[in-house]
CSV table of C-alpha atoms in Angstrom, one decimal:
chain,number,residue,atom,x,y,z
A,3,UNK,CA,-215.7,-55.3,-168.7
A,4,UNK,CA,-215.2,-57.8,-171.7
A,5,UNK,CA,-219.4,-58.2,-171.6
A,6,UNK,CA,-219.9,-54.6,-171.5
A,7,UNK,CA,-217.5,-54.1,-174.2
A,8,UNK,CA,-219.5,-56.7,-176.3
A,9,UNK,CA,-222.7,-56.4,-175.5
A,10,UNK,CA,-223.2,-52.7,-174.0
A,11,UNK,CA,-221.3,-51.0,-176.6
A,12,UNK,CA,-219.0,-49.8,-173.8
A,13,UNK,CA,-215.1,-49.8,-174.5
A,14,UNK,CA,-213.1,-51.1,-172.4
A,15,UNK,CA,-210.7,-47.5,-171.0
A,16,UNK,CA,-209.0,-49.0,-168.2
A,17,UNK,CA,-208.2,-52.7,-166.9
A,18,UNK,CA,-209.8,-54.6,-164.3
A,19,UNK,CA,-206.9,-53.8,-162.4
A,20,UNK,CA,-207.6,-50.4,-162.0
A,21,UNK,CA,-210.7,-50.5,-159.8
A,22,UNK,CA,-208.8,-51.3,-157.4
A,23,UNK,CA,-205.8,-49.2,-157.5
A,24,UNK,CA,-206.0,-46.0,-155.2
A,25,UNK,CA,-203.7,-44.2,-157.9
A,26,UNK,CA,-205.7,-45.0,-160.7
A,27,UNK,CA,-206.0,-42.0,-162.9
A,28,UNK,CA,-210.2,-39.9,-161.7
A,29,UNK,CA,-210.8,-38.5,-165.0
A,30,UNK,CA,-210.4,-42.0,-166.7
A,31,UNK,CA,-212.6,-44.0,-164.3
A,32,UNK,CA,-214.8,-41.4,-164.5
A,33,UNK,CA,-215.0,-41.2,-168.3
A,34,UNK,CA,-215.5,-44.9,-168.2
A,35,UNK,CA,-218.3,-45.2,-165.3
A,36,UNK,CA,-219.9,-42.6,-167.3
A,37,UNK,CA,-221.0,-44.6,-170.2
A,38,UNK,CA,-223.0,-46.7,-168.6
A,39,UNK,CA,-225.8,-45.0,-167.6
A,40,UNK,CA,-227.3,-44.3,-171.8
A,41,UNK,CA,-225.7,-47.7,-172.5
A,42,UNK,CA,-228.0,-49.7,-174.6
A,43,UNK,CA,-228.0,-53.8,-174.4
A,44,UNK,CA,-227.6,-55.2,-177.7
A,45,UNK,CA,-230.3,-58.2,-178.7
A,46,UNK,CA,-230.0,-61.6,-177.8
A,47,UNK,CA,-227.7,-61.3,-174.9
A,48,UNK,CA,-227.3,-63.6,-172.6
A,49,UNK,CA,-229.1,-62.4,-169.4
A,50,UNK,CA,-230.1,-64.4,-167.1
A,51,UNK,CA,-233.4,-63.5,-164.9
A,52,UNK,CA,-233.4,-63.3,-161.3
A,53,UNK,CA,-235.6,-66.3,-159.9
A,54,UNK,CA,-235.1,-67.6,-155.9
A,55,UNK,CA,-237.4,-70.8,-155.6
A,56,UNK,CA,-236.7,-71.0,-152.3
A,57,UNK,CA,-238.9,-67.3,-151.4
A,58,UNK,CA,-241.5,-69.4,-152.8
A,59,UNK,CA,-244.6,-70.3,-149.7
A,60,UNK,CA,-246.9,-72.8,-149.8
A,61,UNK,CA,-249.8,-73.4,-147.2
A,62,UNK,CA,-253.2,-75.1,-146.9
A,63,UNK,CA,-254.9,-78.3,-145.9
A,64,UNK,CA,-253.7,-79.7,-148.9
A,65,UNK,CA,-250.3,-80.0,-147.8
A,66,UNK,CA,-251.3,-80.6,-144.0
A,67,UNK,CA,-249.1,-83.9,-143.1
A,68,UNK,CA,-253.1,-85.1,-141.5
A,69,UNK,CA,-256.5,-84.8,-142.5
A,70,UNK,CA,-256.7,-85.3,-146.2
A,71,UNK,CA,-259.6,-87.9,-147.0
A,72,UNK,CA,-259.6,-89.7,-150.2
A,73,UNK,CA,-262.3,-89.3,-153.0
A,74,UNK,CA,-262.5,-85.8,-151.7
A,75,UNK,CA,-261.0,-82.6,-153.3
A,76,UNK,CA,-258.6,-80.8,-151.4
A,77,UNK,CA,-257.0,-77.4,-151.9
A,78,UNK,CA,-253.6,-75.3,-150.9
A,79,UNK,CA,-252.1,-72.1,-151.9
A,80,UNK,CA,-248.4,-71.1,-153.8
A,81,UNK,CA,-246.9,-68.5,-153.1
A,82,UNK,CA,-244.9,-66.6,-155.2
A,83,UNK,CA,-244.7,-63.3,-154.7
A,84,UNK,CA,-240.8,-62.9,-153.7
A,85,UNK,CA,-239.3,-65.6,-156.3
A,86,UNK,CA,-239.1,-63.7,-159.5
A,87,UNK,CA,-241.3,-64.8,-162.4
A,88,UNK,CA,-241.2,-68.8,-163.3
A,89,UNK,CA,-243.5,-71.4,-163.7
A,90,UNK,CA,-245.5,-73.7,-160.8
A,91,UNK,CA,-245.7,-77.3,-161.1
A,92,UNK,CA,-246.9,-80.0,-158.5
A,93,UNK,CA,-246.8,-83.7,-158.6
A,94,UNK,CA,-248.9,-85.3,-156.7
A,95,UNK,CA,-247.5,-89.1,-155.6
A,96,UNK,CA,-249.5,-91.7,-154.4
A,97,UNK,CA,-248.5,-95.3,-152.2
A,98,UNK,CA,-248.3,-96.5,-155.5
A,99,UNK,CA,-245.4,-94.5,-157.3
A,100,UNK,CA,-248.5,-92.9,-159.8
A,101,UNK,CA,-249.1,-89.6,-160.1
A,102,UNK,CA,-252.7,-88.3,-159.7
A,103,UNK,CA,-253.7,-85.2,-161.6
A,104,UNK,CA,-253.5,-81.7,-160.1
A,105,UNK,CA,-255.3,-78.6,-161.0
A,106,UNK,CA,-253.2,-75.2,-160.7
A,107,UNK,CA,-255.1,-71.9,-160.8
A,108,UNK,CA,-253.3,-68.6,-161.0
A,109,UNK,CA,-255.3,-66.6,-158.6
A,110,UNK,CA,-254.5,-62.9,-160.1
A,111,UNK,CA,-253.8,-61.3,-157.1
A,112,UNK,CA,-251.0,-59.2,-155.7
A,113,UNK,CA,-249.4,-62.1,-154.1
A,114,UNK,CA,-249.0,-64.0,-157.2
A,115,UNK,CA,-250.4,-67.4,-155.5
A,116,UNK,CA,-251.7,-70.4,-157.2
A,117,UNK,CA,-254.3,-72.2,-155.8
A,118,UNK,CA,-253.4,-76.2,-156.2
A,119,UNK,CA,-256.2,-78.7,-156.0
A,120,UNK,CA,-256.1,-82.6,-156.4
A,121,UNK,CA,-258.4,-85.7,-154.9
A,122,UNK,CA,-256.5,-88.5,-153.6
A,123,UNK,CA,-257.5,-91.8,-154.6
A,124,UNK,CA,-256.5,-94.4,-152.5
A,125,UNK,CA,-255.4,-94.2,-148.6
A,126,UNK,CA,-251.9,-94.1,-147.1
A,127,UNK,CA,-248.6,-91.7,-147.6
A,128,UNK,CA,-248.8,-89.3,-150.2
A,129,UNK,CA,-245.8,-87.0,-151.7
A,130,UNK,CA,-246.8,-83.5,-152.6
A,131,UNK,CA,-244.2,-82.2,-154.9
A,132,UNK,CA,-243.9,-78.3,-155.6
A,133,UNK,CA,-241.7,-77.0,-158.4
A,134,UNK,CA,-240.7,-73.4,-159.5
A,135,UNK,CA,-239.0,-72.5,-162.7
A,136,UNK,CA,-238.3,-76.3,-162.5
A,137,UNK,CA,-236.8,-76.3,-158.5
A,138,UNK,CA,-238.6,-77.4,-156.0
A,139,UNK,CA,-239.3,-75.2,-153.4
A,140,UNK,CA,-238.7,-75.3,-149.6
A,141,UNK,CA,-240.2,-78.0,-147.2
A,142,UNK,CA,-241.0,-79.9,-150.7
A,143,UNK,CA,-242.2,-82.4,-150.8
A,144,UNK,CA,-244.8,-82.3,-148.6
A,145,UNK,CA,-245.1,-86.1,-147.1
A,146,UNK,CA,-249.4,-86.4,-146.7
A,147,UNK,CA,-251.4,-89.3,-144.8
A,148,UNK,CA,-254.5,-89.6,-146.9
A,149,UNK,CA,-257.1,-91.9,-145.0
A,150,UNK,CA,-260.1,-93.5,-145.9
A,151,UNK,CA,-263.4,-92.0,-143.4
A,152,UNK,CA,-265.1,-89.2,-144.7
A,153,UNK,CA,-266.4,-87.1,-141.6
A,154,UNK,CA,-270.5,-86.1,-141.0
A,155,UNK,CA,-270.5,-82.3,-142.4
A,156,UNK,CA,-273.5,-81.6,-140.4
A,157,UNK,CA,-271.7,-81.7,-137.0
A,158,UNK,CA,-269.4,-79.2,-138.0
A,159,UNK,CA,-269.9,-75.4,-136.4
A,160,UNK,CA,-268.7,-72.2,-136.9
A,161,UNK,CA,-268.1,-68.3,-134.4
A,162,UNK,CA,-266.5,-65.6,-134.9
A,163,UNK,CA,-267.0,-61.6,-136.4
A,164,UNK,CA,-266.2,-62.5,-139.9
A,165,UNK,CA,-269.4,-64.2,-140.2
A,166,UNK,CA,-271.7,-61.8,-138.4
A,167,UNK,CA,-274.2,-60.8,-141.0
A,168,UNK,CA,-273.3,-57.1,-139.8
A,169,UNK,CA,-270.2,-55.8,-138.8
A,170,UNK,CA,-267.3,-56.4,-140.9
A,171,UNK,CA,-265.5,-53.6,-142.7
A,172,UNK,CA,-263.8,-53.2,-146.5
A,173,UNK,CA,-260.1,-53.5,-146.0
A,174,UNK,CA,-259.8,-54.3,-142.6
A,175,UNK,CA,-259.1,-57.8,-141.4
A,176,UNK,CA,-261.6,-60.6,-139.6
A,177,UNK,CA,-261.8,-64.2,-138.8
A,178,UNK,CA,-264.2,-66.8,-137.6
A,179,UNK,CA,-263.5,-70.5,-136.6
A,180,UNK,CA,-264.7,-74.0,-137.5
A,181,UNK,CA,-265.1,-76.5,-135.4
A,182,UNK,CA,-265.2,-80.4,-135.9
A,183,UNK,CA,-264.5,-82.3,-133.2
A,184,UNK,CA,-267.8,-84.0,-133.4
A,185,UNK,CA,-267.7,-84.7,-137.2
A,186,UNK,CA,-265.0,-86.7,-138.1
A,187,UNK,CA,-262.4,-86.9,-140.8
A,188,UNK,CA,-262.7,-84.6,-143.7
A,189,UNK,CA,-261.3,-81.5,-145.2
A,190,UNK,CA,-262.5,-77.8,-145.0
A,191,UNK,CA,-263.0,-75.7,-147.7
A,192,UNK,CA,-264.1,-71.9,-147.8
A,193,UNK,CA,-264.8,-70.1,-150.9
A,194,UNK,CA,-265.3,-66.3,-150.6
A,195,UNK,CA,-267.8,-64.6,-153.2
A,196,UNK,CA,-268.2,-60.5,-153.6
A,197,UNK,CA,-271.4,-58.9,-154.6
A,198,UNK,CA,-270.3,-59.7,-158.4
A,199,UNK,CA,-269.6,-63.4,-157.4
A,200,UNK,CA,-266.0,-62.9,-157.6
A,201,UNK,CA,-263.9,-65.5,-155.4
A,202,UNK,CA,-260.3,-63.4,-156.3
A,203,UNK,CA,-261.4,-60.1,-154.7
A,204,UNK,CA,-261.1,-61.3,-151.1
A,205,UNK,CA,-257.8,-62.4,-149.6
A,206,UNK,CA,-258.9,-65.6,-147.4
A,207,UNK,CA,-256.7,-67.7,-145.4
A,208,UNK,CA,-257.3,-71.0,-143.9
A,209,UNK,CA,-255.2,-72.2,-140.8
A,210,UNK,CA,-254.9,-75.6,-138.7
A,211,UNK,CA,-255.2,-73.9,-134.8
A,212,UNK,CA,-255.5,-77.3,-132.9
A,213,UNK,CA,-256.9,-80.7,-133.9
A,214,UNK,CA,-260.1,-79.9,-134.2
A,215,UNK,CA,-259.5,-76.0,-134.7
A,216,UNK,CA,-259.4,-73.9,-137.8
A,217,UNK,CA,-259.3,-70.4,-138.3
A,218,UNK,CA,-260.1,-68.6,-141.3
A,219,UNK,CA,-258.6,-65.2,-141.8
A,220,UNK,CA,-260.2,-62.9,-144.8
A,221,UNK,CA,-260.0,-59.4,-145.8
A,222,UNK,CA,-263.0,-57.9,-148.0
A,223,UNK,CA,-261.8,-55.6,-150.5
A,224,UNK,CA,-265.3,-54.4,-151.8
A,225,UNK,CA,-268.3,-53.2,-150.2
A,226,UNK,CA,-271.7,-55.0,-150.6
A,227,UNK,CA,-273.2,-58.4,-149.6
A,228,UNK,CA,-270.5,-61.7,-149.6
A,229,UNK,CA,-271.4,-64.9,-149.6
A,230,UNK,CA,-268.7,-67.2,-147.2
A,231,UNK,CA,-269.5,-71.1,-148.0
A,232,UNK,CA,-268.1,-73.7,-146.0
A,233,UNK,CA,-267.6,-77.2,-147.2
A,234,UNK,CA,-266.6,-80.0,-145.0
A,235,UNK,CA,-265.7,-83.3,-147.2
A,236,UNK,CA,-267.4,-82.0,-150.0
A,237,UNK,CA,-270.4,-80.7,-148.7
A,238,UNK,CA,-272.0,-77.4,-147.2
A,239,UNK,CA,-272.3,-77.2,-143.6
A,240,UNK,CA,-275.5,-76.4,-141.6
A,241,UNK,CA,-276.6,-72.8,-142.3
A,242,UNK,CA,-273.7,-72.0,-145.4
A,243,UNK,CA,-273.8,-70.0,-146.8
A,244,UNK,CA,-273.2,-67.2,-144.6
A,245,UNK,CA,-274.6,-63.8,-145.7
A,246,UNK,CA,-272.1,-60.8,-144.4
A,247,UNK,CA,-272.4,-56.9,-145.5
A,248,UNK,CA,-269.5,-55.8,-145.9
A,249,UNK,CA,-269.6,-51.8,-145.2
């Protein structure tokens, strides 16, 4: 009540007190309440805004606790959607205590995610560090094994519908596996470009299903020809890009 006295421009009619009291006089609560619906809030008050970094997601191979390579760039996605407006920062912490760089992208998209890239330099345990309006977010950090053998990209292989040069519809959800038992070590990275060779147009989705199993999961949100590239420690696999009309 003090606060809405000083900074609403809403006198205080009736004590705390009376809120509570079941013989509290109607017409005065009443007469109170109803200021505060045309009440305006006076400048510089001291309002604090509603941010939850623990609503904050994060996913991708780039926070996977296996399969990062060094020398090779690796990606993975914030989230940030539910956690109220704030700022994303990531450390990235090698064996050594140093940090290495990190590149953030704000994707524009209705999830509000951030698409996080860094190369690891050197093998052995890495800590990922996530930060949001200066918390860290849950599950941070993110303990990663970065080794040192960079897989053969032309063993890798792909099915599924969402590569089928025919077939896939706007708005409506696909998916098509990788493969790369046979390859190696490495990391997988899709990129997703519309007719206009816009990447942030298509919601893509890149998840671990086994060992050797990935699934990406997209949904094409214009019509025309896309073109779905797959890298595999830094380079295109056997017949990427894929061509797929999207109808």
């Amino acid at each position: 009540m003090t606060l809405a006295n000083d900074w609403l421009n809403v006198p205080q009619l009736i004590k705390p007190e009376d809120v509570v009291d079941p013989n509290v006089d109607e017409l005065s609560m009443m007469t109170y309440l109803s200021q505060f619906p045309n009440a305006k809030l006076k400048p510089n008050a001291p309002l604090h805004p509603h941010v939850n970094p623990n609503r904050v997601r994060c996913y991708g191979l780039g926070i996977e606790p296996t399969g990062v390579v060094s020398y090779v760039p690796i990606s993975f996605t914030v989230e940030t959607f539910s956690a109220g407006k704030g700022d994303v920062k990531v450390l990235v912490e090698n064996p050594r205590g140093q940090l290495e760089p990190a590149q953030i992208k704000f994707n524009v998209d209705g999830s509000k995610t951030y698409t996080v890239t860094y190369t690891a330099k050197m093998e052995g345990m890495h800590k990922v560090k996530v930060l949001f309006a200066g918390n860290e977010v849950p599950k941070s950090p993110y303990n990663v094994k970065v080794e040192g053998t960079v897989g053969d990209f032309r063993k890798v292989s792909t099915s599924g519908p969402g590569l089928e040069p025919t077939g896939v519809m706007v708005g409506q959800p696909t998916y098509f596996d990788v493969f790369t038992k046979d390859a190696g070590k490495g990391q997988l990275q899709i990129i997703v470009l519309d007719q206009q060779n816009n990447r942030n147009t298509t919601i893509c989705r890149l998840t671990k299903v086994s060992e050797y199993i990935y699934q990406c999961q997209y949904v094409a949100q214009t019509v025309g020809i896309h073109s779905i590239s797959i890298f595999f420690s830094g380079q295109q696999i056997p017949y990427s890009p894929f061509s797929v009309t999207v109808c």
